[in-house]
Short mmCIF file of C-alpha atoms in Angstrom, two decimals:
data_model
loop_
_atom_site.label_atom_id
_atom_site.label_comp_id
_atom_site.label_asym_id
_atom_site.label_seq_id
_atom_site.Cartn_x
_atom_site.Cartn_y
_atom_site.Cartn_z
CA MET A 228 6.88 -35.75 6.30
CA LYS A 229 6.81 -38.98 4.32
CA GLU A 230 8.79 -39.07 1.11
CA GLU A 231 5.83 -40.23 -0.98
CA GLU A 232 3.89 -37.07 -0.11
CA GLY A 233 5.98 -35.03 -2.55
CA HIS A 234 9.23 -34.54 -4.35
CA GLU A 235 12.19 -32.28 -3.84
CA ILE A 236 12.20 -29.02 -5.80
CA GLU A 237 15.61 -29.82 -7.28
CA ASP A 238 14.23 -33.09 -8.74
CA GLN A 239 11.96 -31.15 -11.09
CA ASP A 240 12.78 -31.57 -14.77
CA ASP A 241 11.55 -28.05 -15.52
CA GLU A 242 12.73 -24.94 -13.69
CA LEU A 243 10.25 -23.64 -11.16
CA TYR A 244 9.83 -20.00 -10.21
CA GLU A 245 8.97 -18.84 -6.73
CA HIS A 246 5.82 -16.68 -6.64
CA HIS A 247 5.29 -16.50 -2.88
CA LYS A 248 7.37 -17.44 0.14
CA PHE A 249 6.41 -17.30 3.82
CA VAL A 250 8.07 -18.51 7.01
CA ALA A 251 5.64 -19.58 9.73
CA GLU A 252 6.28 -17.53 12.84
CA LYS A 253 6.88 -18.75 16.37
CA GLY A 254 3.63 -19.69 18.05
CA GLN A 255 1.99 -20.73 14.77
CA ASN A 256 -0.65 -23.31 15.69
CA PRO A 257 -0.99 -26.20 13.23
CA LEU A 258 -3.11 -24.92 10.34
CA ARG A 259 -3.97 -26.41 6.96
CA VAL A 260 -1.71 -24.93 4.30
CA ASP A 261 -4.68 -23.81 2.16
CA LYS A 262 -6.11 -21.86 5.09
CA TYR A 263 -2.65 -20.54 5.98
CA LEU A 264 -2.08 -19.15 2.48
CA MET A 265 -5.55 -17.58 2.46
CA ASN A 266 -4.31 -15.29 5.26
CA TYR A 267 -1.25 -14.20 3.29
CA ILE A 268 -2.08 -13.93 -0.40
CA GLU A 269 -4.33 -11.08 -1.44
CA LYS A 270 -7.30 -11.98 -3.67
CA ALA A 271 -6.52 -15.71 -3.42
CA THR A 272 -9.45 -18.10 -3.07
CA ARG A 273 -9.31 -21.40 -1.24
CA ASN A 274 -10.37 -23.19 -4.42
CA LYS A 275 -7.41 -21.76 -6.37
CA ILE A 276 -4.98 -22.64 -3.58
CA GLN A 277 -6.31 -26.21 -3.45
CA LYS A 278 -5.92 -26.50 -7.22
CA ALA A 279 -2.33 -25.29 -6.93
CA ALA A 280 -1.65 -27.91 -4.26
CA LYS A 281 -3.27 -30.63 -6.38
CA SER A 282 -1.00 -29.62 -9.28
CA GLY A 283 2.06 -29.89 -7.04
CA ASN A 284 2.77 -26.16 -6.86
CA ILE A 285 2.75 -25.69 -3.07
CA TYR A 286 5.88 -26.63 -1.17
CA VAL A 287 6.70 -26.77 2.53
CA ASN A 288 10.37 -27.06 3.40
CA GLU A 289 11.09 -27.72 -0.31
CA VAL A 290 8.69 -30.65 -0.55
CA ALA A 291 5.39 -30.52 -2.48
CA VAL A 292 2.43 -30.98 -0.15
CA LYS A 293 -1.31 -31.50 -0.36
CA SER A 294 -3.77 -28.84 0.74
CA ASN A 295 -4.44 -30.65 4.03
CA TYR A 296 -0.82 -30.39 5.19
CA LYS A 297 -0.72 -28.56 8.52
CA VAL A 298 1.73 -25.68 8.70
CA LYS A 299 3.64 -25.33 11.97
CA ALA A 300 6.14 -22.86 13.41
CA GLY A 301 9.32 -22.61 11.38
CA ASP A 302 7.89 -24.13 8.19
CA VAL A 303 8.96 -22.44 4.95
CA VAL A 304 5.95 -22.28 2.62
CA GLN A 305 6.48 -21.60 -1.10
CA VAL A 306 4.14 -21.32 -4.06
CA MET A 307 6.04 -22.38 -7.20
CA PHE A 308 5.08 -22.33 -10.89
CA GLU A 309 6.81 -23.13 -14.18
CA HIS A 310 6.46 -19.52 -15.38
CA PRO A 311 8.09 -16.46 -13.80
CA PRO A 312 5.92 -14.23 -11.58
CA TYR A 313 3.81 -12.01 -13.81
CA GLU A 314 5.32 -8.90 -12.24
CA PHE A 315 8.56 -9.79 -14.04
CA LEU A 316 6.81 -10.24 -17.39
CA LEU A 317 6.48 -6.51 -17.95
CA THR A 318 4.28 -5.78 -20.94
CA PRO A 319 4.56 -2.22 -22.28
CA GLU A 320 1.12 -0.59 -22.38
CA ASN A 321 0.16 2.70 -24.00
CA ILE A 322 -1.36 4.22 -20.87
CA PRO A 323 -1.33 8.04 -20.67
CA LEU A 324 0.79 9.53 -17.89
CA ASP A 325 0.27 12.84 -16.12
CA VAL A 326 3.89 14.01 -16.25
CA VAL A 327 4.46 17.00 -13.96
CA TYR A 328 8.17 17.34 -14.76
CA GLU A 329 10.72 15.57 -16.97
CA ASP A 330 14.37 15.89 -17.91
CA ASP A 331 17.06 13.44 -19.05
CA THR A 332 17.60 12.21 -15.48
CA LEU A 333 14.16 11.77 -13.93
CA LEU A 334 10.46 12.46 -14.20
CA VAL A 335 7.73 13.28 -11.72
CA VAL A 336 4.28 11.84 -12.36
CA ASN A 337 0.90 12.50 -10.77
CA LYS A 338 -0.63 9.04 -10.31
CA PRO A 339 -4.43 8.82 -10.36
CA ALA A 340 -6.32 6.87 -7.71
CA GLY A 341 -7.07 3.32 -8.85
CA MET A 342 -3.77 2.78 -10.68
CA VAL A 343 -1.49 0.13 -9.20
CA VAL A 344 2.16 1.22 -9.15
CA HIS A 345 3.77 -2.11 -10.06
CA PRO A 346 2.45 -5.49 -11.26
CA GLY A 347 1.70 -8.04 -8.58
CA HIS A 348 -0.76 -10.75 -7.64
CA GLY A 349 -4.08 -9.99 -9.34
CA ASN A 350 -2.77 -6.85 -11.07
CA TYR A 351 -0.61 -7.76 -14.05
CA SER A 352 -1.62 -4.96 -16.41
CA GLY A 353 -2.70 -1.34 -16.31
CA THR A 354 -0.01 -0.44 -13.78
CA LEU A 355 2.28 2.57 -13.67
CA ILE A 356 5.25 0.37 -14.60
CA ASN A 357 3.40 -1.01 -17.65
CA ALA A 358 2.99 2.61 -18.74
CA LEU A 359 6.59 3.57 -17.91
CA VAL A 360 8.21 0.76 -19.91
CA TYR A 361 6.06 1.76 -22.90
CA HIS A 362 6.95 5.46 -22.79
CA PHE A 363 10.61 5.18 -21.68
CA GLU A 364 13.38 2.82 -22.73
CA ASN A 365 16.15 1.37 -20.56
CA LEU A 366 14.84 2.51 -17.18
CA PRO A 367 17.18 1.35 -14.38
CA ASN A 368 15.94 -1.36 -12.03
CA ASN A 369 15.64 -0.78 -8.31
CA SER A 370 16.67 -3.37 -5.71
CA SER A 371 13.41 -5.26 -6.38
CA ASP A 372 14.01 -5.32 -10.15
CA ARG A 373 11.26 -2.79 -10.80
CA PRO A 374 12.22 -0.32 -13.54
CA GLY A 375 12.35 3.35 -12.58
CA LEU A 376 10.68 3.06 -9.20
CA VAL A 377 12.30 4.99 -6.37
CA HIS A 378 9.25 4.77 -4.08
CA ARG A 379 5.59 3.90 -4.40
CA ILE A 380 2.12 4.80 -3.15
CA ASP A 381 -0.92 2.58 -2.70
CA LYS A 382 -3.32 1.80 -5.54
CA ASP A 383 -6.14 3.99 -4.20
CA THR A 384 -3.86 6.81 -3.07
CA SER A 385 -3.40 9.56 -5.66
CA GLY A 386 -0.43 11.86 -6.08
CA LEU A 387 3.21 12.46 -6.85
CA LEU A 388 5.95 9.94 -7.57
CA VAL A 389 9.51 10.48 -8.80
CA VAL A 390 10.86 8.03 -11.39
CA ALA A 391 14.58 7.56 -12.09
CA LYS A 392 15.72 7.42 -15.73
CA THR A 393 19.41 6.63 -15.06
CA GLU A 394 21.33 4.35 -12.71
CA GLN A 395 22.93 7.37 -11.07
CA ALA A 396 19.54 8.96 -10.46
CA MET A 397 18.19 5.71 -9.00
CA THR A 398 21.10 5.48 -6.55
CA HIS A 399 21.02 9.16 -5.61
CA LEU A 400 17.24 9.40 -5.14
CA SER A 401 16.96 6.07 -3.31
CA LYS A 402 19.60 7.25 -0.84
CA GLN A 403 17.62 10.44 -0.18
CA PHE A 404 14.51 8.43 0.65
CA PHE A 405 16.56 6.09 2.82
CA ASP A 406 18.26 8.99 4.61
CA LYS A 407 14.88 10.72 5.13
CA SER A 408 16.11 13.87 3.39
CA SER A 409 13.33 13.90 0.79
CA GLU A 410 10.09 15.74 1.51
CA ARG A 411 6.70 14.05 1.25
CA GLU A 412 3.48 15.70 2.30
CA TYR A 413 0.05 14.14 2.03
CA VAL A 414 -3.47 15.43 2.64
CA ALA A 415 -6.04 13.12 4.19
CA ILE A 416 -9.57 13.12 5.55
CA VAL A 417 -9.77 11.15 8.78
CA TRP A 418 -12.62 10.09 11.02
CA GLY A 419 -13.15 12.05 14.21
CA ASN A 420 -12.23 15.48 15.53
CA VAL A 421 -8.43 15.65 15.78
CA GLU A 422 -8.12 17.83 18.87
CA GLU A 423 -4.41 18.69 18.67
CA ASP A 424 -3.55 21.29 16.01
CA GLU A 425 -0.44 19.28 15.20
CA GLY A 426 1.44 16.29 16.50
CA THR A 427 3.72 13.35 15.78
CA VAL A 428 2.93 9.65 15.69
CA GLU A 429 5.84 7.31 16.38
CA GLY A 430 5.36 3.57 16.36
CA ASN A 431 7.06 0.61 14.74
CA ILE A 432 5.04 -0.78 11.85
CA GLY A 433 4.85 -4.44 10.88
CA ARG A 434 2.45 -7.04 9.52
CA HIS A 435 -0.74 -7.54 11.51
CA PRO A 436 -0.53 -10.91 13.32
CA LYS A 437 -4.06 -11.98 12.31
CA ASN A 438 -4.84 -10.07 9.12
CA ARG A 439 -1.76 -10.33 6.92
CA LEU A 440 -3.16 -7.81 4.41
CA GLN A 441 -2.95 -5.12 7.07
CA ASN A 442 -0.07 -3.57 8.96
CA THR A 443 -0.20 -2.49 12.58
CA VAL A 444 1.80 -0.61 15.22
CA TYR A 445 3.98 -2.62 17.60
CA GLU A 446 5.01 -1.07 20.90
CA GLY A 447 6.81 -2.02 24.11
CA GLU A 448 8.18 -5.55 24.18
CA ASP A 449 6.69 -6.22 20.74
CA ALA A 450 8.36 -3.20 19.08
CA GLU A 451 10.98 -5.39 17.44
CA LYS A 452 8.23 -6.99 15.32
CA GLY A 453 7.97 -3.76 13.32
CA LYS A 454 10.20 -1.17 11.69
CA PRO A 455 10.53 2.40 13.05
CA ALA A 456 8.07 4.86 11.54
CA VAL A 457 7.42 8.56 12.17
CA THR A 458 4.50 10.64 10.87
CA HIS A 459 3.97 14.35 11.57
CA PHE A 460 0.42 15.64 11.18
CA LYS A 461 -1.20 19.06 11.15
CA VAL A 462 -4.89 19.96 11.17
CA LEU A 463 -6.05 21.93 8.13
CA GLU A 464 -9.82 22.03 8.77
CA ARG A 465 -12.25 20.47 11.21
CA TYR A 466 -15.70 19.41 10.09
CA GLY A 467 -17.03 17.90 13.31
CA TYR A 468 -17.08 14.17 12.66
CA VAL A 469 -14.13 14.24 10.23
CA THR A 470 -10.92 16.29 10.01
CA LEU A 471 -8.82 17.37 7.03
CA ILE A 472 -5.15 16.95 7.88
CA SER A 473 -1.69 17.26 6.36
CA CYS A 474 0.86 14.52 7.00
CA LYS A 475 4.63 14.68 6.52
CA LEU A 476 6.58 11.43 6.47
CA GLU A 477 9.99 10.89 8.01
CA THR A 478 9.90 7.23 7.01
CA GLY A 479 8.14 5.38 4.23
CA ARG A 480 6.60 2.21 5.62
CA THR A 481 3.83 0.38 3.80
CA HIS A 482 0.44 1.97 4.64
CA GLN A 483 2.25 4.25 7.12
CA ILE A 484 -0.28 7.10 7.30
CA ARG A 485 -3.21 4.69 7.23
CA VAL A 486 -1.75 2.62 10.09
CA HIS A 487 -0.55 5.53 12.23
CA MET A 488 -3.79 7.48 12.00
CA LYS A 489 -5.84 4.40 12.88
CA HIS A 490 -3.49 3.79 15.80
CA ILE A 491 -4.37 7.17 17.34
CA GLY A 492 -8.10 6.69 16.72
CA HIS A 493 -8.47 8.56 13.43
CA THR A 494 -8.87 5.99 10.66
CA LEU A 495 -8.79 7.39 7.13
CA PHE A 496 -12.22 8.14 5.69
CA ASN A 497 -13.47 5.32 3.44
CA ASP A 498 -10.33 3.22 3.96
CA GLU A 499 -11.87 -0.19 3.37
CA ARG A 500 -8.84 -2.23 4.43
CA TYR A 501 -8.57 -0.52 7.82
CA GLY A 502 -12.28 -0.18 8.59
CA GLY A 503 -12.84 3.41 7.52
CA ASP A 504 -15.56 2.46 5.05
CA ARG A 505 -18.22 2.49 7.79
CA ILE A 506 -19.50 5.18 10.09
CA LEU A 507 -16.96 5.56 12.90
CA LYS A 508 -18.14 8.94 14.24
CA GLY A 509 -21.46 10.74 14.21
CA THR A 510 -25.12 10.28 14.97
CA THR A 511 -27.51 7.38 14.54
CA PHE A 512 -29.95 9.41 12.42
CA THR A 513 -30.94 7.88 9.09
CA LYS A 514 -30.33 11.18 7.30
CA TYR A 515 -26.75 11.25 8.59
CA LYS A 516 -26.20 7.67 7.47
CA GLN A 517 -27.44 8.60 3.99
CA PHE A 518 -25.18 11.65 3.97
CA VAL A 519 -22.10 9.52 4.76
CA GLU A 520 -23.09 6.98 2.09
CA ASN A 521 -23.24 9.83 -0.42
CA CYS A 522 -19.76 10.92 0.67
CA PHE A 523 -18.51 7.37 0.10
CA LYS A 524 -20.02 7.46 -3.41
CA VAL A 525 -18.24 10.67 -4.43
CA LEU A 526 -14.98 9.40 -2.89
CA PRO A 527 -14.97 5.61 -3.44
CA ARG A 528 -11.48 5.11 -1.96
CA GLN A 529 -9.37 6.06 1.04
CA ALA A 530 -9.12 9.85 1.38
CA LEU A 531 -5.36 10.18 0.84
CA HIS A 532 -3.39 12.23 -1.69
CA ALA A 533 0.39 12.62 -2.05
CA LYS A 534 0.33 16.38 -2.57
CA THR A 535 3.94 17.57 -2.24
CA LEU A 536 7.23 15.96 -3.19
CA GLY A 537 10.69 17.45 -2.70
CA PHE A 538 14.24 16.17 -3.27
CA VAL A 539 17.72 17.20 -4.40
CA HIS A 540 18.18 16.75 -8.16
CA PRO A 541 20.77 13.97 -8.69
CA LYS A 542 22.54 15.88 -11.47
CA THR A 543 22.22 19.61 -10.66
CA GLU A 544 22.31 19.10 -6.87
CA LYS A 545 19.55 21.72 -6.60
CA TRP A 546 16.49 21.30 -4.37
CA MET A 547 13.32 20.64 -6.34
CA SER A 548 9.79 20.77 -4.95
CA PHE A 549 6.56 19.79 -6.69
CA ASN A 550 3.01 20.40 -5.64
CA THR A 551 -0.24 19.09 -7.08
CA GLU A 552 -3.88 20.01 -6.59
CA ILE A 553 -6.14 17.89 -4.41
CA PRO A 554 -8.09 15.64 -6.83
CA GLN A 555 -11.73 16.33 -7.58
CA ASP A 556 -13.14 13.31 -5.75
CA MET A 557 -11.54 14.46 -2.50
CA LEU A 558 -12.61 18.08 -3.13
CA ASP A 559 -16.21 16.92 -3.65
CA CYS A 560 -16.12 14.97 -0.39
CA ILE A 561 -14.58 17.91 1.48
CA ALA A 562 -17.28 20.23 0.10
CA LYS A 563 -20.00 17.91 1.42
CA TRP A 564 -18.48 17.82 4.90
CA GLU A 565 -17.92 21.57 4.85
CA SER A 566 -21.59 22.14 4.05
CA TYR A 567 -22.67 19.61 6.68
CA ALA A 568 -20.53 21.23 9.38
CA LYS A 569 -21.85 24.69 8.48
CA ASN A 570 -25.46 23.50 8.71
CA GLN A 571 -24.80 21.85 12.08
CA LYS A 572 -23.26 25.07 13.38
CA GLU A 573 -26.28 27.10 12.22
CA ILE A 574 -28.64 24.67 13.99
CA LEU A 575 -26.62 24.92 17.22
CA ASP A 576 -26.43 28.72 16.96
#
């Protein structure tokens, strides 16, 4: 690259903060940097990326580039700004928390669907962490500098999370999750009739090669592209075109249940990111289509709830287990499918 195309990061008078960093993988065909970043940054628009490039905020191999620069294999792409990433500018917000349990060491909260766990691109307020830093002082940081967080669940997944209030609790609880000795059970509605009463899905999970906002399962020679993941599932109820299941996690990969269930042909109901927000099983009748649309309306998110959470208390060394009710939106959706399945059975009988 010619020197006049940009300037070295270290030549900046003002300190720059890294907001995003990507390394182009082997086999990356030359692609304009604005298009490349569109595949990686959630909620980014090409116009915003081009403005960032015009302002000298996009770097490739530590040199500022224009939006027409073509990324190739091995390139290190960074988005840099003069202010720290907003996720590190934690503003305390008086957001009510559904606290299931609390002592001087930890707390367990029941997160509602729609609440982001920690600030990130496009979500800098209204998160669980914004609420935590308002209600609790001096929470310990995890390895990603996020106060109190031992683990997380997706924005549109509801359910239980444990939050550490001391350094010792953070270390102790994090080790339990790493060692797979904690217990996490979810309930989910998935597309299709899950024929086995119970089973296990094993498959390494990593970023999808084409859609970087998704994860996927890598097997065989490609297994090394992902990290090991194990999900145990059990059928709770069958409703014909959908099934209510329980899932227990051995590992905690991003989107693990969503990815594993799609991998075996049972995408989560109304999971927009993974294609569950359209009819994947059923008839072509207009009435059925309307019925499914009504189900989507009562449950406008992926049908996933973190129902049970168990771990050894860091201070007392006693096993603790917490359970929460399935939220109303999922119950309403289940009731609709239950009624539909009953009617179908009566027609067949």
